[in-house]
Amino acid sequence: MAFSVKDLGRSPGSMKTLEESIAAPAELGAALIGVREGSVVDLDLRFEAVHEGILVSGTAFAEITGECGRCLGPIAYDLGARLQELFYYEGSELPEEEEAEQYMVQGDFVDLDGVLRNAVVTALPFQPVCREDCPGLCSECGTRLEDDPDHHHEVIDPRWAALTGLAGTAADDAVQETESVEREES
């Protein structure tokens, strides 16, 4: 995803704009949500020559697809991710604390792959949901709670589980005792 900046030279103040559609690279997103590989990403960019390098700014428009983190239902929407990055000329003095994080003009090209990934991935939700009040899935059986809002399970605290057997036995003993008293009375 390299773009030529040769026509800007090293003349601070020169600028060019670019509107282009590209195919989305692989793994542009997170585990549950992102841009499908090969889908169209529209770029509306501005390249400006400045003293230190080339300032790239603009917007990337893409269709986001994925699944809800609660109910695993499908999610799809359009995203406009803003991007802005300074690509330093080779030989430019870089700020010491940021040397490893800086992008460089390689020959007469700037590679926007990393910038695009940063812009899109940081604009995606950390926990994607189909809607804010999505009830999700039942933690016991996986039933989608949206489809069955009255769904529930009788949950017995495991510490009391042994007593449930005793309760059944005591009830059976009471029934048997009542039946025997009734037989004796008749």
PDB file of C-alpha atoms in Angstrom:
ATOM      1  CA  MET A   1       0.000   0.000   0.000  1.00  0.00           C
ATOM      2  CA  ALA A   2       2.785   2.354  -1.017  1.00  0.00           C
ATOM      3  CA  PHE A   3       2.040   5.730  -2.574  1.00  0.00           C
ATOM      4  CA  SER A   4       4.478   7.862  -4.538  1.00  0.00           C
ATOM      5  CA  VAL A   5       5.388  11.272  -3.123  1.00  0.00           C
ATOM      6  CA  LYS A   6       8.077  12.024  -5.702  1.00  0.00           C
ATOM      7  CA  ASP A   7       6.133  14.940  -7.194  1.00  0.00           C
ATOM      8  CA  LEU A   8       6.132  16.697  -3.792  1.00  0.00           C
ATOM      9  CA  GLY A   9       9.916  16.732  -3.648  1.00  0.00           C
ATOM     10  CA  ARG A  10      11.350  18.170  -0.488  1.00  0.00           C
ATOM     11  CA  SER A  11       9.552  21.467  -0.919  1.00  0.00           C
ATOM     12  CA  PRO A  12       7.728  22.375   2.288  1.00  0.00           C
ATOM     13  CA  GLY A  13       4.272  23.645   1.482  1.00  0.00           C
ATOM     14  CA  SER A  14       3.657  21.504  -1.598  1.00  0.00           C
ATOM     15  CA  MET A  15       0.585  19.315  -1.379  1.00  0.00           C
ATOM     16  CA  LYS A  16      -1.452  16.774  -3.321  1.00  0.00           C
ATOM     17  CA  THR A  17      -4.742  15.024  -2.685  1.00  0.00           C
ATOM     18  CA  LEU A  18      -5.670  11.492  -3.586  1.00  0.00           C
ATOM     19  CA  GLU A  19      -8.964   9.625  -3.699  1.00  0.00           C
ATOM     20  CA  GLU A  20      -8.482   5.932  -4.307  1.00  0.00           C
ATOM     21  CA  SER A  21     -10.154   2.604  -3.658  1.00  0.00           C
ATOM     22  CA  ILE A  22      -7.969  -0.293  -2.583  1.00  0.00           C
ATOM     23  CA  ALA A  23      -8.546  -3.919  -1.560  1.00  0.00           C
ATOM     24  CA  ALA A  24      -8.445  -4.423   2.199  1.00  0.00           C
ATOM     25  CA  PRO A  25      -5.337  -6.238   3.421  1.00  0.00           C
ATOM     26  CA  ALA A  26      -5.576  -9.427   5.474  1.00  0.00           C
ATOM     27  CA  GLU A  27      -6.303  -9.206   9.198  1.00  0.00           C
ATOM     28  CA  LEU A  28      -7.533  -5.618   9.238  1.00  0.00           C
ATOM     29  CA  GLY A  29      -9.410  -5.778  12.528  1.00  0.00           C
ATOM     30  CA  ALA A  30      -9.726  -7.747  15.744  1.00  0.00           C
ATOM     31  CA  ALA A  31     -10.915 -11.266  16.587  1.00  0.00           C
ATOM     32  CA  LEU A  32     -14.663 -10.585  16.456  1.00  0.00           C
ATOM     33  CA  ILE A  33     -14.851  -7.600  14.118  1.00  0.00           C
ATOM     34  CA  GLY A  34     -12.981  -6.022  11.233  1.00  0.00           C
ATOM     35  CA  VAL A  35     -12.762  -5.382   7.512  1.00  0.00           C
ATOM     36  CA  ARG A  36     -13.155  -8.482   5.353  1.00  0.00           C
ATOM     37  CA  GLU A  37      -9.991  -9.185   3.346  1.00  0.00           C
ATOM     38  CA  GLY A  38     -10.296  -8.013  -0.231  1.00  0.00           C
ATOM     39  CA  SER A  39     -13.300  -5.750   0.385  1.00  0.00           C
ATOM     40  CA  VAL A  40     -13.146  -2.155  -0.840  1.00  0.00           C
ATOM     41  CA  VAL A  41     -11.500   0.504   1.321  1.00  0.00           C
ATOM     42  CA  ASP A  42     -11.966   4.049   0.016  1.00  0.00           C
ATOM     43  CA  LEU A  43      -9.157   6.459   0.856  1.00  0.00           C
ATOM     44  CA  ASP A  44      -9.490  10.244   0.831  1.00  0.00           C
ATOM     45  CA  LEU A  45      -5.946  11.457   1.538  1.00  0.00           C
ATOM     46  CA  ARG A  46      -3.855  14.604   1.568  1.00  0.00           C
ATOM     47  CA  PHE A  47      -0.044  14.483   1.277  1.00  0.00           C
ATOM     48  CA  GLU A  48       1.788  17.596   2.463  1.00  0.00           C
ATOM     49  CA  ALA A  49       5.514  18.205   2.299  1.00  0.00           C
ATOM     50  CA  VAL A  50       6.837  19.685   5.542  1.00  0.00           C
ATOM     51  CA  HIS A  51      10.371  20.356   6.728  1.00  0.00           C
ATOM     52  CA  GLU A  52      10.797  16.942   8.446  1.00  0.00           C
ATOM     53  CA  GLY A  53       9.007  14.793   5.859  1.00  0.00           C
ATOM     54  CA  ILE A  54       5.564  14.091   4.406  1.00  0.00           C
ATOM     55  CA  LEU A  55       2.426  14.596   6.496  1.00  0.00           C
ATOM     56  CA  VAL A  56      -0.342  12.216   5.429  1.00  0.00           C
ATOM     57  CA  SER A  57      -3.854  12.927   6.660  1.00  0.00           C
ATOM     58  CA  GLY A  58      -7.327  11.909   5.618  1.00  0.00           C
ATOM     59  CA  THR A  59     -10.032   9.323   6.072  1.00  0.00           C
ATOM     60  CA  ALA A  60     -10.403   5.642   5.257  1.00  0.00           C
ATOM     61  CA  PHE A  61     -13.941   4.394   4.626  1.00  0.00           C
ATOM     62  CA  ALA A  62     -14.629   0.669   4.979  1.00  0.00           C
ATOM     63  CA  GLU A  63     -17.460  -1.749   5.650  1.00  0.00           C
ATOM     64  CA  ILE A  64     -17.060  -3.418   9.026  1.00  0.00           C
ATOM     65  CA  THR A  65     -18.362  -6.949   9.564  1.00  0.00           C
ATOM     66  CA  GLY A  66     -18.213  -9.235  12.542  1.00  0.00           C
ATOM     67  CA  GLU A  67     -20.232 -10.792  15.289  1.00  0.00           C
ATOM     68  CA  CYS A  68     -21.705  -9.622  18.554  1.00  0.00           C
ATOM     69  CA  GLY A  69     -19.604 -10.444  21.591  1.00  0.00           C
ATOM     70  CA  ARG A  70     -22.732 -11.308  23.603  1.00  0.00           C
ATOM     71  CA  CYS A  71     -25.077 -13.230  21.274  1.00  0.00           C
ATOM     72  CA  LEU A  72     -22.738 -14.008  18.338  1.00  0.00           C
ATOM     73  CA  GLY A  73     -25.234 -12.411  15.937  1.00  0.00           C
ATOM     74  CA  PRO A  74     -23.913 -10.662  12.817  1.00  0.00           C
ATOM     75  CA  ILE A  75     -22.789  -7.026  12.880  1.00  0.00           C
ATOM     76  CA  ALA A  76     -22.265  -4.827   9.817  1.00  0.00           C
ATOM     77  CA  TYR A  77     -21.795  -1.064   9.502  1.00  0.00           C
ATOM     78  CA  ASP A  78     -19.731   1.541   7.631  1.00  0.00           C
ATOM     79  CA  LEU A  79     -16.724   3.133   9.316  1.00  0.00           C
ATOM     80  CA  GLY A  80     -14.886   6.342   8.533  1.00  0.00           C
ATOM     81  CA  ALA A  81     -11.510   6.165  10.302  1.00  0.00           C
ATOM     82  CA  ARG A  82      -9.423   9.332  10.502  1.00  0.00           C
ATOM     83  CA  LEU A  83      -5.704   8.970   9.980  1.00  0.00           C
ATOM     84  CA  GLN A  84      -2.782  11.330  10.297  1.00  0.00           C
ATOM     85  CA  GLU A  85       0.890  10.462  10.333  1.00  0.00           C
ATOM     86  CA  LEU A  86       4.206  12.155   9.645  1.00  0.00           C
ATOM     87  CA  PHE A  87       6.601  10.147   7.483  1.00  0.00           C
ATOM     88  CA  TYR A  88      10.161  11.370   8.151  1.00  0.00           C
ATOM     89  CA  TYR A  89      12.686  11.813   5.355  1.00  0.00           C
ATOM     90  CA  GLU A  90      15.708   9.525   5.492  1.00  0.00           C
ATOM     91  CA  GLY A  91      18.435  11.283   7.426  1.00  0.00           C
ATOM     92  CA  SER A  92      16.019  13.491   9.408  1.00  0.00           C
ATOM     93  CA  GLU A  93      16.573  13.844  13.130  1.00  0.00           C
ATOM     94  CA  LEU A  94      13.946  11.819  14.948  1.00  0.00           C
ATOM     95  CA  PRO A  95      12.732  12.622  18.455  1.00  0.00           C
ATOM     96  CA  GLU A  96      14.720  10.270  20.739  1.00  0.00           C
ATOM     97  CA  GLU A  97      11.761   8.985  22.739  1.00  0.00           C
ATOM     98  CA  GLU A  98       9.820   8.063  19.595  1.00  0.00           C
ATOM     99  CA  GLU A  99      12.496   6.629  17.267  1.00  0.00           C
ATOM    100  CA  ALA A 100      11.064   3.106  17.118  1.00  0.00           C
ATOM    101  CA  GLU A 101       7.506   4.307  16.485  1.00  0.00           C
ATOM    102  CA  GLN A 102       8.174   6.619  13.532  1.00  0.00           C
ATOM    103  CA  TYR A 103       7.379   5.999   9.867  1.00  0.00           C
ATOM    104  CA  MET A 104       9.914   6.809   7.169  1.00  0.00           C
ATOM    105  CA  VAL A 105       9.699   7.908   3.522  1.00  0.00           C
ATOM    106  CA  GLN A 106      11.275   4.980   1.664  1.00  0.00           C
ATOM    107  CA  GLY A 107      12.813   6.298  -1.549  1.00  0.00           C
ATOM    108  CA  ASP A 108       9.953   8.278  -3.045  1.00  0.00           C
ATOM    109  CA  PHE A 109       7.175   6.265  -1.401  1.00  0.00           C
ATOM    110  CA  VAL A 110       5.181   6.182   1.825  1.00  0.00           C
ATOM    111  CA  ASP A 111       3.718   2.859   2.926  1.00  0.00           C
ATOM    112  CA  LEU A 112       0.310   3.391   4.534  1.00  0.00           C
ATOM    113  CA  ASP A 113      -0.275  -0.213   5.624  1.00  0.00           C
ATOM    114  CA  GLY A 114       0.658   0.375   9.284  1.00  0.00           C
ATOM    115  CA  VAL A 115      -1.091   3.746   9.423  1.00  0.00           C
ATOM    116  CA  LEU A 116      -4.299   2.278   7.969  1.00  0.00           C
ATOM    117  CA  ARG A 117      -4.208  -0.644  10.419  1.00  0.00           C
ATOM    118  CA  ASN A 118      -3.709   1.676  13.388  1.00  0.00           C
ATOM    119  CA  ALA A 119      -6.529   3.985  12.314  1.00  0.00           C
ATOM    120  CA  VAL A 120      -9.077   1.250  11.609  1.00  0.00           C
ATOM    121  CA  VAL A 121      -8.290  -1.100  14.508  1.00  0.00           C
ATOM    122  CA  THR A 122      -8.316   1.666  17.118  1.00  0.00           C
ATOM    123  CA  ALA A 123     -11.692   2.877  15.790  1.00  0.00           C
ATOM    124  CA  LEU A 124     -13.269  -0.571  16.277  1.00  0.00           C
ATOM    125  CA  PRO A 125     -15.150  -1.384  19.494  1.00  0.00           C
ATOM    126  CA  PHE A 126     -13.243  -3.440  22.057  1.00  0.00           C
ATOM    127  CA  GLN A 127     -16.369  -5.504  22.846  1.00  0.00           C
ATOM    128  CA  PRO A 128     -18.602  -5.367  19.752  1.00  0.00           C
ATOM    129  CA  VAL A 129     -22.333  -5.729  20.381  1.00  0.00           C
ATOM    130  CA  CYS A 130     -25.266  -5.796  17.965  1.00  0.00           C
ATOM    131  CA  ARG A 131     -27.038  -3.301  20.223  1.00  0.00           C
ATOM    132  CA  GLU A 132     -26.366  -1.898  23.692  1.00  0.00           C
ATOM    133  CA  ASP A 133     -29.141  -3.875  25.435  1.00  0.00           C
ATOM    134  CA  CYS A 134     -28.306  -7.233  23.789  1.00  0.00           C
ATOM    135  CA  PRO A 135     -29.124  -9.930  26.392  1.00  0.00           C
ATOM    136  CA  GLY A 136     -26.568 -12.401  24.984  1.00  0.00           C
ATOM    137  CA  LEU A 137     -26.558 -16.165  25.420  1.00  0.00           C
ATOM    138  CA  CYS A 138     -27.599 -18.344  28.361  1.00  0.00           C
ATOM    139  CA  SER A 139     -24.480 -19.229  30.327  1.00  0.00           C
ATOM    140  CA  GLU A 140     -25.866 -22.699  31.093  1.00  0.00           C
ATOM    141  CA  CYS A 141     -27.029 -23.977  27.695  1.00  0.00           C
ATOM    142  CA  GLY A 142     -26.113 -21.337  25.082  1.00  0.00           C
ATOM    143  CA  THR A 143     -29.682 -20.468  24.114  1.00  0.00           C
ATOM    144  CA  ARG A 144     -29.968 -17.023  22.556  1.00  0.00           C
ATOM    145  CA  LEU A 145     -31.872 -14.959  25.149  1.00  0.00           C
ATOM    146  CA  GLU A 146     -33.231 -12.573  22.503  1.00  0.00           C
ATOM    147  CA  ASP A 147     -35.261 -15.459  21.040  1.00  0.00           C
ATOM    148  CA  ASP A 148     -36.503 -16.713  24.428  1.00  0.00           C
ATOM    149  CA  PRO A 149     -36.672 -13.828  26.969  1.00  0.00           C
ATOM    150  CA  ASP A 150     -38.357 -16.029  29.643  1.00  0.00           C
ATOM    151  CA  HIS A 151     -35.593 -18.645  29.456  1.00  0.00           C
ATOM    152  CA  HIS A 152     -34.131 -19.707  32.802  1.00  0.00           C
ATOM    153  CA  HIS A 153     -32.700 -22.708  34.642  1.00  0.00           C
ATOM    154  CA  GLU A 154     -33.322 -23.771  38.204  1.00  0.00           C
ATOM    155  CA  VAL A 155     -29.890 -23.471  39.694  1.00  0.00           C
ATOM    156  CA  ILE A 156     -29.163 -25.189  42.965  1.00  0.00           C
ATOM    157  CA  ASP A 157     -26.181 -24.068  44.940  1.00  0.00           C
ATOM    158  CA  PRO A 158     -23.806 -27.071  44.957  1.00  0.00           C
ATOM    159  CA  ARG A 159     -23.304 -26.647  48.701  1.00  0.00           C
ATOM    160  CA  TRP A 160     -27.009 -27.425  49.220  1.00  0.00           C
ATOM    161  CA  ALA A 161     -27.287 -30.129  46.540  1.00  0.00           C
ATOM    162  CA  ALA A 162     -26.994 -32.965  49.066  1.00  0.00           C
ATOM    163  CA  LEU A 163     -30.006 -31.633  50.948  1.00  0.00           C
ATOM    164  CA  THR A 164     -32.247 -31.889  47.866  1.00  0.00           C
ATOM    165  CA  GLY A 165     -32.037 -35.683  48.133  1.00  0.00           C
ATOM    166  CA  LEU A 166     -33.009 -35.513  51.799  1.00  0.00           C
ATOM    167  CA  ALA A 167     -35.953 -33.262  51.060  1.00  0.00           C
ATOM    168  CA  GLY A 168     -37.305 -35.819  48.577  1.00  0.00           C
ATOM    169  CA  THR A 169     -36.823 -38.640  51.106  1.00  0.00           C
ATOM    170  CA  ALA A 170     -38.509 -36.707  53.923  1.00  0.00           C
ATOM    171  CA  ALA A 171     -41.476 -35.892  51.666  1.00  0.00           C
ATOM    172  CA  ASP A 172     -41.800 -39.553  50.628  1.00  0.00           C
ATOM    173  CA  ASP A 173     -41.649 -40.654  54.276  1.00  0.00           C
ATOM    174  CA  ALA A 174     -44.397 -38.180  55.198  1.00  0.00           C
ATOM    175  CA  VAL A 175     -46.645 -39.464  52.394  1.00  0.00           C
ATOM    176  CA  GLN A 176     -46.073 -43.076  53.437  1.00  0.00           C
ATOM    177  CA  GLU A 177     -46.789 -42.246  57.067  1.00  0.00           C
ATOM    178  CA  THR A 178     -50.024 -40.444  56.136  1.00  0.00           C
ATOM    179  CA  GLU A 179     -51.141 -43.404  54.006  1.00  0.00           C
ATOM    180  CA  SER A 180     -50.449 -45.890  56.816  1.00  0.00           C
ATOM    181  CA  VAL A 181     -52.369 -43.772  59.362  1.00  0.00           C
ATOM    182  CA  GLU A 182     -55.328 -43.574  56.956  1.00  0.00           C
ATOM    183  CA  ARG A 183     -55.308 -47.370  56.509  1.00  0.00           C
ATOM    184  CA  GLU A 184     -55.308 -47.937  60.242  1.00  0.00           C
ATOM    185  CA  GLU A 185     -58.221 -45.603  60.736  1.00  0.00           C
ATOM    186  CA  SER A 186     -60.336 -47.319  58.126  1.00  0.00           C
TER     187      SER A 186
END
